[in-house]
Amino acid sequence: MTAVPPHRPQGPITSQFAARAPVYLDGLNAEQREAVETTEGPLLVLAGAGTGKTRVLTTRIAHILATRKARGNQILAVTFTNKAAREMKERIGKLVGASVEGMPWLGTFHSIGARLIRRHAELVGLRPDFTILDTDDQIRLIKQLLAAENIDEKRWPARQFASMMDGWKNRGLLPKDISPADAGFFANGKGQKIYKDYQARLKTLNAADFGDLLLEGIRLLRENPEVLAQYHDRFRYMLVDEYQDSNTAQYMWLRLLAQSRDGVNSANICVVGDDDQSIYGWRGAEVDNILRFAKDFPGAKTIKLERNYRSTSNILAAASHLIANNESRLGKTLQTDVGDEGEKLSVTKVWSGAEEAREIGEEIEQYQRQGDQLNDMAILVRASFQMREFEERFITLGLNYRVVGGLRFYERKEVRDALAYLRVIANPNDDLAFERMVNVPKRGFGPATMQIVHDIARAADIPLTSAIRELVETEELKPKPRSTFRELIRQIDDWASRLHTIPHYEVAEQMLDESGYTEMLKADKSADAPGRLENLKELTRSMGEFDNLGGFLEHISLVMDRDTGEADDAVSIMTLHSAKGLEFNTVFLPGWEEGIFPHQRSLDESGLAGLEEERRLAYVGITRARKRCRISFASNRIIYGRVQDALPSRFLDELPPEAIEVTDTGSSYGGYTYGGRATTRFDDRDPFESVYETPGWQRAQRQQSARKGPGPVTIDGDLVARSSGPSAAYAVGERVFHLKFGYGTVTAAEGNKLSIDFEKAGPKKVLDSFVKRG
């Protein structure tokens, strides 16, 4: 884009903008002020954690307005969330002393993309009033296209294709750009055709999905040079926040708007970000976008913001030492603006996950007694399944907590679904649990079929499972649902019988596999599906702490019955991904073990790039702390009732010794002593120490020895519901009428089941509640 000389906009601009210029620059350090006042040409502001990047970004916009370099509608300012856009506009208004309503191009990538497309909708085959589809509509449309191609949706789920297509759009790929290799991953090579048909169908519907808001904008700007030139002239200044989190499509869209027209001069573009905080690669973010900014915009200036206003020097030293192990980074060293060194980071070795939760709970209570607010403390976990032990411990202690960015563990859908299955196994009379699990995963039971089951159950005053046992012996239901119900009841009975021969947590694991629930989540290619699978593994793992299924379900009922209302003062529990941008006086970082952190899935899927992103996540976690950072790892984790060794995270060895202090709680299960040196300086337990006398191992042995072998299942006195009702009120030879089959004659009666020879439908077996005397 051709460099634009200082511009005096047409129309009035409030004179107080210029008059207040010295005020809004007050308090900025030298680097921040330089970033604000360097308005011409490309600029990369490399802003470390807690260095005031948002203040720099908003002050820069205020400076451009105040010095009359551009009007508000000539500034493109891009953020990643609507909340950030609102806060930015409010801050700018306060800085310039006036309301900032004239900035239509301040918003998220997608909101600005939608605005741009609506202005030129006809050039991309749409009308200005096009609809933006939500996920449900998108899935429904894909299912229609799969059916048209005779593709089995069970084998090739629509949700899987939606995720694949979203990935293509995040990479800026149109249907014609899809390689045969990419297309071959779905429906034996039909992926490209379905994508093409999907895009064509959207045009017919005058609709776009979320990915199109950028993809169609890229196509618009590429295919229409006159439109691109119009926006080159319009946007005199461009600013982008959190540039390290941009994906390929966002990068392409931005490059088109910011490219130079004469090949010499570059746009007045400023991107703000931190390569060390790029942690969203799993959803398409490309850290390379910020790493190659200087190459993309020759002559670009880089200003590093390294003065941290949040954390003590020990915290920053640990974070900087850790992140220095990454190769793919531009490099900076954070310096504290806080007076003293502060406490050293503590690295604590505990025996198990349960002890880790106890230790952290006791430490929080100690800080609380000293006058610290719970709101100033947070537990940051790598994966959501880690939250369970902390939630249960805090409930036991009566310690207020809140889960940020998600539901509490036992409120998550996949956990509630699994619990419904377990409740039905323990008690088939539990109709509420049965209704939740009967069609998850989808088994094809429609409302009409379930209405028949409910009618039978109400008429005979029996549970739904008992009604189904009767219906599968008759012909009231169509063959397919009858067969599916019969198989489901067989499975429920089979799972219940296994409780007498194998541990209940193994039954739960087998149940999730055999029911198809695990496979359903594996087929789901959304970003949160792997985490949902981990939550189910954590659920079955936690069952090993109880002697039987009944004890476990009783515990869950008590936990879920506790008051879940949000307290004014509460400890925050969240994942590290959710913590970005937040800060707390005290931060706990549990579970620093290989496989958990760094997460094994990241290493398996992305190799070195995955490891470096995990390290950036650790850096984010440490830099959330203002005063205290408490890291912990367990020597053992209980997996399905067995104690298994856990290796300390490699990140622990990358922390500087002078900034940390290591403590070892020993074992609360018998006072083991540790000696010698193992894989790291944090793991010095005797490698020959036996774990076979631990309570977890002994409990598992007791469970095995307590099994009585096969026999009748009796939970609460009546697990297996009766399969027959009272004697039928109809005699052999009696004429009856059935709403579906018409008139007929009773030929046999067995309990409440009738064999009837219908005049038109022939011989059928039905329940007596479905007929009346003819």
XYZ file of N, CA and C in Angstrom, residues 511-733:
669
model
N -18.519 -50.886 29.220
C -19.837 -50.345 28.872
C -19.710 -49.171 27.902
N -18.779 -48.280 28.162
C -18.602 -47.123 27.291
C -18.155 -47.545 25.898
N -17.345 -48.587 25.823
C -16.895 -49.083 24.519
C -18.020 -49.802 23.784
N -18.672 -50.734 24.458
C -19.671 -51.588 23.807
C -20.950 -50.830 23.462
N -21.247 -49.777 24.206
C -22.453 -48.997 23.904
C -22.275 -48.127 22.669
N -21.025 -47.940 22.240
C -20.746 -47.061 21.107
C -20.444 -45.641 21.507
N -20.468 -45.360 22.833
C -20.257 -43.977 23.273
C -18.829 -43.522 22.988
N -17.869 -44.389 23.287
C -16.471 -44.039 23.034
C -16.236 -43.806 21.548
N -16.792 -44.676 20.724
C -16.622 -44.550 19.274
C -17.258 -43.265 18.760
N -18.390 -42.883 19.369
C -19.061 -41.649 18.969
C -18.142 -40.449 19.198
N -17.436 -40.415 20.327
C -16.532 -39.302 20.607
C -15.285 -39.361 19.735
N -14.827 -40.569 19.417
C -13.666 -40.694 18.538
C -13.989 -40.195 17.131
N -15.226 -40.396 16.705
C -15.643 -39.933 15.374
C -15.863 -38.430 15.344
N -16.061 -37.837 16.523
C -16.256 -36.393 16.612
C -14.891 -35.720 16.484
N -14.699 -34.959 15.408
C -13.393 -34.343 15.153
C -13.301 -32.910 15.678
N -14.243 -32.524 16.525
C -14.178 -31.178 17.092
C -13.016 -31.090 18.070
N -12.606 -29.854 18.374
C -11.415 -29.650 19.193
C -11.583 -30.165 20.614
N -12.830 -30.206 21.125
C -13.008 -30.600 22.520
C -13.275 -32.092 22.696
N -13.402 -32.858 21.603
C -13.700 -34.286 21.710
C -12.624 -35.058 22.473
N -11.331 -34.846 22.192
C -10.312 -35.578 22.970
C -10.403 -35.291 24.469
N -10.704 -34.050 24.826
C -10.858 -33.705 26.235
C -12.040 -34.414 26.867
N -13.103 -34.603 26.097
C -14.278 -35.326 26.616
C -13.942 -36.793 26.857
N -13.125 -37.373 25.975
C -12.677 -38.750 26.194
C -11.828 -38.838 27.458
N -10.968 -37.846 27.680
C -10.140 -37.836 28.890
C -11.000 -37.726 30.144
N -12.085 -36.959 30.064
C -12.977 -36.843 31.214
C -13.621 -38.183 31.548
N -13.976 -38.959 30.525
C -14.559 -40.277 30.772
C -13.528 -41.221 31.386
N -12.284 -41.118 30.926
C -11.224 -41.944 31.526
C -11.030 -41.579 33.000
N -11.100 -40.271 33.286
C -10.958 -39.829 34.671
C -12.134 -40.324 35.508
N -13.323 -40.348 34.947
C -14.490 -40.844 35.672
C -14.307 -42.314 36.048
N -13.942 -43.145 35.066
C -13.753 -44.572 35.359
C -12.566 -44.776 36.300
N -11.530 -43.938 36.153
C -10.395 -44.047 37.071
C -10.815 -43.778 38.507
N -11.658 -42.756 38.695
C -12.074 -42.387 40.049
C -12.926 -43.466 40.702
N -13.550 -44.329 39.902
C -14.391 -45.384 40.459
C -13.573 -46.396 41.249
N -12.284 -46.507 40.928
C -11.429 -47.444 41.646
C -11.233 -47.093 43.109
N -11.594 -45.878 43.499
C -11.453 -45.460 44.883
C -12.600 -45.959 45.754
N -13.591 -46.631 45.151
C -14.767 -47.116 45.878
C -14.868 -48.623 45.741
N -15.453 -49.251 46.756
C -15.501 -50.716 46.777
C -16.484 -51.293 45.779
N -17.518 -50.551 45.446
C -18.518 -51.086 44.511
C -19.229 -49.937 43.809
N -20.058 -50.295 42.835
C -20.762 -49.286 42.046
C -21.748 -48.507 42.900
N -22.419 -49.185 43.814
C -23.389 -48.503 44.669
C -22.740 -47.410 45.500
N -21.563 -47.699 46.071
C -20.859 -46.700 46.865
C -20.424 -45.511 46.034
N -19.992 -45.789 44.802
C -19.575 -44.705 43.912
C -20.757 -43.805 43.559
N -21.893 -44.394 43.175
C -23.059 -43.604 42.783
C -23.612 -42.802 43.963
N -23.538 -43.370 45.156
C -23.984 -42.627 46.337
C -23.091 -41.410 46.564
N -21.789 -41.603 46.390
C -20.850 -40.487 46.530
C -21.171 -39.386 45.523
N -21.440 -39.771 44.264
C -21.743 -38.786 43.224
C -23.006 -38.012 43.588
N -24.010 -38.705 44.103
C -25.254 -38.032 44.479
C -25.004 -36.986 45.546
N -24.160 -37.314 46.508
C -23.861 -36.367 47.583
C -23.071 -35.175 47.062
N -22.117 -35.448 46.167
C -21.315 -34.363 45.602
C -22.178 -33.424 44.785
N -23.044 -33.967 43.937
C -23.858 -33.136 43.051
C -24.975 -32.432 43.798
N -25.276 -32.900 45.007
C -26.344 -32.277 45.786
C -25.870 -31.034 46.519
N -24.549 -30.828 46.544
C -24.021 -29.664 47.236
C -24.373 -28.378 46.487
N -24.446 -27.306 47.226
C -24.771 -26.003 46.638
C -23.716 -25.621 45.609
N -24.151 -25.349 44.389
C -23.215 -24.987 43.328
C -23.319 -23.514 42.958
N -23.964 -22.737 43.810
C -24.090 -21.315 43.525
C -22.739 -20.613 43.568
N -22.586 -19.596 42.753
C -21.332 -18.856 42.699
C -21.179 -17.992 43.953
N -20.058 -18.153 44.629
C -19.778 -17.331 45.807
C -19.061 -16.060 45.384
N -19.189 -15.027 46.238
C -18.503 -13.775 45.935
C -16.994 -13.963 45.971
N -16.516 -14.769 46.916
C -15.084 -15.027 47.068
C -14.839 -16.515 46.852
N -14.132 -16.867 45.798
C -13.959 -18.276 45.456
C -12.661 -18.490 44.694
N -12.071 -19.657 44.898
C -10.883 -20.051 44.144
C -11.299 -20.343 42.700
N -10.516 -19.896 41.753
C -10.796 -20.173 40.340
C -10.070 -21.447 39.916
N -10.788 -22.332 39.251
C -10.198 -23.531 38.663
C -10.443 -23.461 37.167
N -9.388 -23.584 36.384
C -9.550 -23.480 34.935
C -8.387 -24.163 34.236
N -8.537 -24.349 32.927
C -7.428 -24.879 32.145
C -6.445 -23.756 31.841
N -5.234 -24.127 31.499
C -4.223 -23.128 31.146
C -4.644 -22.320 29.932
N -5.342 -22.944 28.986
C -5.800 -22.213 27.810
C -6.790 -21.115 28.185
N -7.621 -21.385 29.191
C -8.622 -20.397 29.610
C -8.011 -19.267 30.421
N -6.786 -19.471 30.921
C -6.185 -18.500 31.839
C -5.486 -17.361 31.129
N -5.285 -17.476 29.821
C -4.538 -16.443 29.108
C -5.217 -15.082 29.280
N -4.422 -14.086 29.653
C -4.955 -12.742 29.857
C -5.376 -12.450 31.279
N -5.395 -13.477 32.153
C -5.798 -13.282 33.544
C -4.563 -13.219 34.441
N -4.761 -12.791 35.682
C -3.652 -12.740 36.634
C -4.190 -12.916 38.043
N -3.372 -13.535 38.918
C -3.762 -13.830 40.288
C -2.539 -13.667 41.194
N -2.777 -13.343 42.454
C -1.660 -13.244 43.394
C -0.966 -14.600 43.569
N -1.785 -15.658 43.685
C -1.250 -17.003 43.906
C -1.766 -17.939 42.833
N -0.854 -18.643 42.184
C -1.227 -19.586 41.124
C -0.669 -20.969 41.462
N -1.529 -21.973 41.389
C -1.118 -23.366 41.574
C -1.111 -24.055 40.210
N -0.022 -24.743 39.919
C 0.127 -25.461 38.649
C 0.360 -26.933 38.947
N -0.711 -27.730 39.067
C -0.561 -29.145 39.414
C -0.358 -30.024 38.178
N 0.065 -31.263 38.435
C 0.124 -32.269 37.376
C 1.247 -32.078 36.382
N 2.402 -31.574 36.817
C 3.528 -31.407 35.893
C 4.245 -32.750 35.755
N 3.621 -33.623 34.980
C 4.152 -34.969 34.748
C 4.126 -35.262 33.261
N 5.055 -36.070 32.826
C 5.097 -36.463 31.417
C 3.780 -37.144 31.035
N 3.273 -36.776 29.878
C 2.003 -37.341 29.418
C 0.827 -36.454 29.764
N 0.928 -35.758 30.919
C -0.095 -34.772 31.281
C 0.366 -33.387 30.842
N 1.624 -33.058 31.194
C 2.174 -31.755 30.813
C 3.685 -31.880 30.677
N 4.243 -31.945 29.471
C 3.546 -31.777 28.192
C 2.569 -32.916 27.919
N 1.482 -32.569 27.262
C 0.428 -33.526 26.984
C 0.865 -34.474 25.874
N 0.634 -35.758 26.110
C 1.103 -36.764 25.156
C 0.473 -36.597 23.786
N -0.796 -36.182 23.750
C -1.455 -36.042 22.451
C -0.782 -34.965 21.608
N -0.367 -33.878 22.239
C 0.315 -32.809 21.501
C 1.640 -33.306 20.927
N 2.356 -34.110 21.699
C 3.633 -34.644 21.220
C 3.418 -35.622 20.075
N 2.392 -36.453 20.208
C 2.128 -37.461 19.168
C 1.689 -36.817 17.861
N 0.859 -35.785 17.954
C 0.284 -35.195 16.748
C 1.204 -34.171 16.084
N 1.999 -33.447 16.876
C 2.746 -32.328 16.301
C 4.248 -32.366 16.566
N 4.739 -33.372 17.254
C 6.167 -33.515 17.452
C 6.792 -32.319 18.145
N 7.902 -31.805 17.582
C 8.631 -30.692 18.186
C 7.769 -29.436 18.275
N 6.953 -29.178 17.233
C 6.069 -28.010 17.274
C 5.084 -28.129 18.431
N 4.594 -29.344 18.664
C 3.681 -29.575 19.782
C 4.365 -29.363 21.117
N 5.619 -29.832 21.240
C 6.367 -29.643 22.475
C 6.590 -28.156 22.753
N 6.924 -27.399 21.708
C 7.174 -25.968 21.913
C 5.899 -25.238 22.300
N 4.765 -25.659 21.753
C 3.505 -25.020 22.165
C 3.170 -25.379 23.608
N 3.455 -26.618 24.017
C 3.252 -26.993 25.412
C 4.138 -26.150 26.330
N 5.369 -25.887 25.900
C 6.273 -25.065 26.707
C 5.744 -23.631 26.795
N 5.182 -23.124 25.703
C 4.582 -21.790 25.749
C 3.400 -21.764 26.723
N 2.679 -22.875 26.789
C 1.561 -22.981 27.723
C 2.064 -22.939 29.165
N 3.205 -23.586 29.415
C 3.807 -23.525 30.747
C 4.232 -22.096 31.078
N 4.774 -21.401 30.099
C 5.181 -20.008 30.262
C 3.973 -19.140 30.608
N 2.866 -19.366 29.920
C 1.639 -18.624 30.206
C 1.195 -18.885 31.639
N 1.243 -20.156 32.051
C 0.809 -20.498 33.405
C 1.626 -19.799 34.470
N 2.947 -19.827 34.339
C 3.815 -19.204 35.341
C 3.591 -17.699 35.386
N 3.443 -17.070 34.240
C 3.322 -15.605 34.204
C 1.927 -15.111 34.588
N 1.006 -16.008 34.936
C -0.278 -15.551 35.483
C -0.119 -15.119 36.931
N 0.983 -15.524 37.577
C 1.168 -15.284 39.012
C 1.799 -13.924 39.270
N 1.249 -13.208 40.223
C 1.843 -11.937 40.646
C 2.879 -12.171 41.752
N 2.510 -12.927 42.776
C 3.364 -13.051 43.961
C 3.883 -14.469 44.189
N 3.006 -15.476 43.992
C 3.396 -16.844 44.306
C 3.030 -17.771 43.159
N 3.934 -18.710 42.895
C 3.659 -19.743 41.900
C 4.020 -21.086 42.514
N 3.052 -21.986 42.599
C 3.232 -23.283 43.241
C 3.051 -24.393 42.201
N 4.145 -25.069 41.883
C 4.117 -26.168 40.911
C 4.183 -27.484 41.667
N 3.428 -28.479 41.222
C 3.471 -29.783 41.891
C 3.376 -30.908 40.879
N 3.912 -32.056 41.276
C 3.803 -33.256 40.453
C 3.707 -34.457 41.379
N 3.061 -35.498 40.898
C 2.839 -36.697 41.696
C 3.789 -37.811 41.268
N 4.212 -38.611 42.238
C 5.047 -39.772 41.928
C 4.229 -40.878 41.293
N 2.922 -40.891 41.594
C 2.050 -41.967 41.127
C 0.704 -41.400 40.734
N 0.070 -42.078 39.813
C -1.319 -41.794 39.484
C -2.075 -43.108 39.531
N -3.292 -43.061 40.042
C -4.098 -44.278 40.093
C -4.848 -44.406 38.774
N -4.585 -45.463 38.040
C -5.240 -45.723 36.760
C -6.031 -47.010 36.885
N -7.367 -46.895 36.813
C -8.254 -48.048 36.936
C -7.950 -48.879 38.182
N -7.769 -48.172 39.309
C -7.585 -48.874 40.567
C -6.182 -49.344 40.835
N -5.240 -49.103 39.942
C -3.862 -49.518 40.119
C -2.958 -48.300 40.233
N -2.015 -48.363 41.138
C -1.045 -47.283 41.267
C 0.034 -47.459 40.209
N 0.229 -46.431 39.391
C 1.242 -46.492 38.345
C 2.220 -45.345 38.498
N 3.504 -45.627 38.237
C 4.528 -44.599 38.344
C 4.273 -43.476 37.348
N 4.584 -42.251 37.770
C 4.487 -41.089 36.889
C 5.860 -40.423 36.832
N 6.259 -39.993 35.646
C 7.547 -39.332 35.469
C 7.377 -37.822 35.580
N 8.281 -37.150 36.281
C 8.198 -35.681 36.356
C 8.309 -35.058 34.970
N 7.650 -33.934 34.782
C 7.685 -33.238 33.497
C 9.102 -32.778 33.170
N 9.452 -32.863 31.907
C 10.755 -32.358 31.451
C 10.875 -30.850 31.679
N 9.728 -30.157 31.788
C 9.768 -28.717 32.008
C 10.364 -28.362 33.375
N 10.277 -29.290 34.328
C 10.824 -29.020 35.657
C 12.341 -28.849 35.603
N 12.990 -29.619 34.749
C 14.436 -29.510 34.614
C 14.853 -28.232 33.895
N 13.902 -27.534 33.284
C 14.212 -26.315 32.546
C 14.000 -25.053 33.380
N 13.647 -25.236 34.655
C 13.489 -24.105 35.557
C 14.837 -23.777 36.199
N 15.154 -22.508 36.399
C 16.458 -22.137 36.966
C 16.529 -22.458 38.459
N 17.563 -23.172 38.904
C 17.655 -23.567 40.320
C 17.604 -22.393 41.281
N 18.170 -21.244 40.876
C 18.231 -20.106 41.796
C 16.867 -19.464 42.048
N 15.860 -19.766 41.203
C 14.542 -19.129 41.353
C 13.503 -20.062 41.951
N 13.890 -21.290 42.281
C 12.906 -22.254 42.791
C 13.408 -22.912 44.066
N 12.463 -23.459 44.808
C 12.795 -24.299 45.950
C 11.972 -25.568 45.846
N 12.632 -26.695 46.081
C 12.010 -27.998 45.889
C 11.648 -28.584 47.236
N 10.421 -29.048 47.374
C 9.987 -29.721 48.598
C 9.433 -31.087 48.246
N 9.525 -31.997 49.185
C 9.046 -33.361 48.986
C 8.178 -33.702 50.180
N 6.911 -33.925 49.946
C 6.014 -34.221 51.065
C 6.202 -35.632 51.573
N 7.026 -36.434 50.888
C 7.106 -37.834 51.246
C 5.812 -38.505 50.903
N 5.406 -39.502 51.636
C 4.142 -40.178 51.372
C 3.265 -40.120 52.594
N 2.031 -39.764 52.386
C 1.084 -39.780 53.487
C 0.566 -41.187 53.727
N 1.097 -42.155 52.984
C 0.649 -43.537 53.124
C 1.715 -44.420 53.771
N 2.479 -43.899 54.700
C 3.375 -44.808 55.394
C 4.795 -44.323 55.504
N 5.076 -43.094 55.140
C 6.377 -42.524 55.394
C 7.505 -43.123 54.604
N 7.342 -43.296 53.309
C 8.449 -43.762 52.484
C 9.583 -42.758 52.517
N 10.803 -43.217 52.444
C 11.939 -42.319 52.345
C 12.514 -42.423 50.957
N 13.092 -41.349 50.489
C 13.608 -41.286 49.137
C 15.112 -41.082 49.171
N 15.812 -41.669 48.274
C 17.243 -41.481 48.216
C 17.752 -41.795 46.837
N 18.969 -41.334 46.519
C 19.528 -41.622 45.203
C 19.062 -40.628 44.180
N 19.362 -40.875 42.931
C 19.025 -39.959 41.847
C 18.442 -40.758 40.704
N 17.327 -40.290 40.167
C 16.684 -40.997 39.068
C 16.779 -40.154 37.819
N 15.647 -40.025 37.070
C 15.719 -39.385 35.760
C 15.945 -37.885 35.832
N 15.461 -37.208 36.863
C 15.663 -35.770 36.988
C 15.966 -35.443 38.433
N 16.368 -34.202 38.673
C 16.683 -33.817 40.045
C 15.442 -33.755 40.920
N 14.256 -33.852 40.282
C 13.018 -33.799 41.051
C 12.474 -35.188 41.351
N 13.123 -36.213 40.862
C 12.606 -37.566 41.036
C 13.717 -38.447 41.574
N 13.781 -38.562 42.917
C 14.872 -39.330 43.499
C 14.357 -40.521 44.305
N 13.166 -41.016 43.968
C 12.615 -42.160 44.695
C 13.375 -43.430 44.329
N 13.539 -44.277 45.295
C 14.217 -45.549 45.071
C 13.483 -46.333 43.995
N 14.140 -46.646 42.871
C 13.435 -47.319 41.789
C 13.015 -48.740 42.141
N 13.563 -49.302 43.228
C 13.204 -50.674 43.582
C 12.108 -50.728 44.636
N 11.617 -49.538 44.995
C 10.570 -49.497 46.017
C 9.296 -50.149 45.496
N 8.672 -50.958 46.309
C 7.469 -51.670 45.882
C 6.239 -50.806 46.102
N 5.302 -50.882 45.164
C 4.033 -50.164 45.331
C 2.900 -51.123 45.674
N 3.261 -52.396 45.914
C 2.210 -53.394 46.070
C 1.629 -53.485 47.474
N 2.060 -52.583 48.367
C 1.454 -52.552 49.685
C 0.671 -51.268 49.899
N 0.427 -50.551 48.820
C -0.304 -49.287 48.948
C -1.792 -49.556 49.122
N -2.502 -48.610 49.703
C -3.955 -48.785 49.874
C -4.681 -49.030 48.563
N -4.267 -48.337 47.482
C -4.939 -48.532 46.199
C -4.812 -49.960 45.710
N -3.596 -50.520 45.861
C -3.381 -51.904 45.415
C -4.165 -52.867 46.293
N -4.146 -52.624 47.619
C -4.866 -53.510 48.537
C -6.365 -53.465 48.280
N -6.882 -52.265 47.963
C -8.313 -52.158 47.685
C -8.688 -52.956 46.442
N -7.841 -52.867 45.415
C -8.103 -53.618 44.194
C -8.106 -55.112 44.468
N -7.173 -55.568 45.340
C -7.124 -56.987 45.679
C -8.388 -57.407 46.420
N -8.838 -56.548 47.342
C -10.063 -56.885 48.076
C -11.252 -56.983 47.132
N -11.300 -56.088 46.139
C -12.410 -56.124 45.185
C -12.420 -57.437 44.413
N -11.230 -57.883 44.022
C -11.152 -59.112 43.249
C -11.572 -60.312 44.105
N -11.065 -60.354 45.354
C -11.350 -61.508 46.200
C -12.788 -61.531 46.694
N -13.438 -60.370 46.684
C -14.811 -60.303 47.180
C -15.840 -60.751 46.158
N -15.423 -60.990 44.912
C -16.387 -61.382 43.893
C -16.938 -62.765 44.194
N -18.244 -62.922 44.131
C -18.904 -64.171 44.475
C -19.206 -65.045 43.271
N -18.851 -64.561 42.094
C -19.194 -65.304 40.896
C -20.575 -64.937 40.417
N -21.031 -65.589 39.347
C -22.321 -65.222 38.771
C -23.469 -65.537 39.720
N -24.521 -64.789 39.610
C -25.688 -65.012 40.448
C -26.705 -63.943 40.186
N -27.838 -64.020 40.837
C -28.878 -63.020 40.607
C -28.419 -61.643 41.068
N -28.745 -60.662 40.281
C -28.376 -59.293 40.605
C -29.434 -58.710 41.527
N -29.014 -58.316 42.722
C -29.979 -57.751 43.659
C -29.419 -56.456 44.216
N -29.849 -55.366 43.679
C -29.491 -54.050 44.186
C -30.773 -53.386 44.642
N -30.772 -52.930 45.900
C -31.996 -52.371 46.503
C -33.132 -53.390 46.441
N -32.781 -54.674 46.457
C -33.784 -55.717 46.553
C -34.457 -56.102 45.260
N -34.323 -55.280 44.202
C -35.056 -55.599 42.976
C -34.393 -54.923 41.800
N -33.408 -55.592 41.223
C -32.740 -55.017 40.067
C -33.461 -55.396 38.788
N -33.778 -56.682 38.621
C -34.395 -57.147 37.384
C -35.904 -56.944 37.471
N -36.415 -56.075 36.640
C -37.848 -55.768 36.689
C -38.661 -56.954 36.202
N -39.879 -57.007 36.689
C -40.755 -58.108 36.260
C -41.035 -58.006 34.768
N -41.135 -59.134 34.127
C -41.317 -59.143 32.679
C -42.748 -59.430 32.279
N -43.607 -59.627 33.232
C -45.011 -59.856 32.860
C -45.914 -59.128 33.829
N -47.031 -58.699 33.311
C -47.983 -57.975 34.138
C -49.026 -58.933 34.695
N -50.117 -58.403 35.202
C -51.189 -59.261 35.729
C -51.858 -60.032 34.597
N -52.658 -61.020 34.963
C -53.334 -61.841 33.960
C -54.202 -60.985 33.054
N -54.244 -61.360 31.780
C -55.004 -60.587 30.813
C -56.500 -60.676 31.107
N -57.183 -59.601 30.746
C -58.630 -59.539 30.998
C -59.421 -60.055 29.805
N -58.751 -60.696 28.847
C -59.419 -61.180 27.637
C -59.290 -62.699 27.553
N -60.396 -63.340 27.148
C -60.411 -64.799 27.069
C -60.150 -65.257 25.642
N -59.676 -66.504 25.516
C -59.453 -67.090 24.201
C -60.777 -67.134 23.453
N -60.774 -66.723 22.206
C -61.978 -66.699 21.394
C -62.706 -65.379 21.403
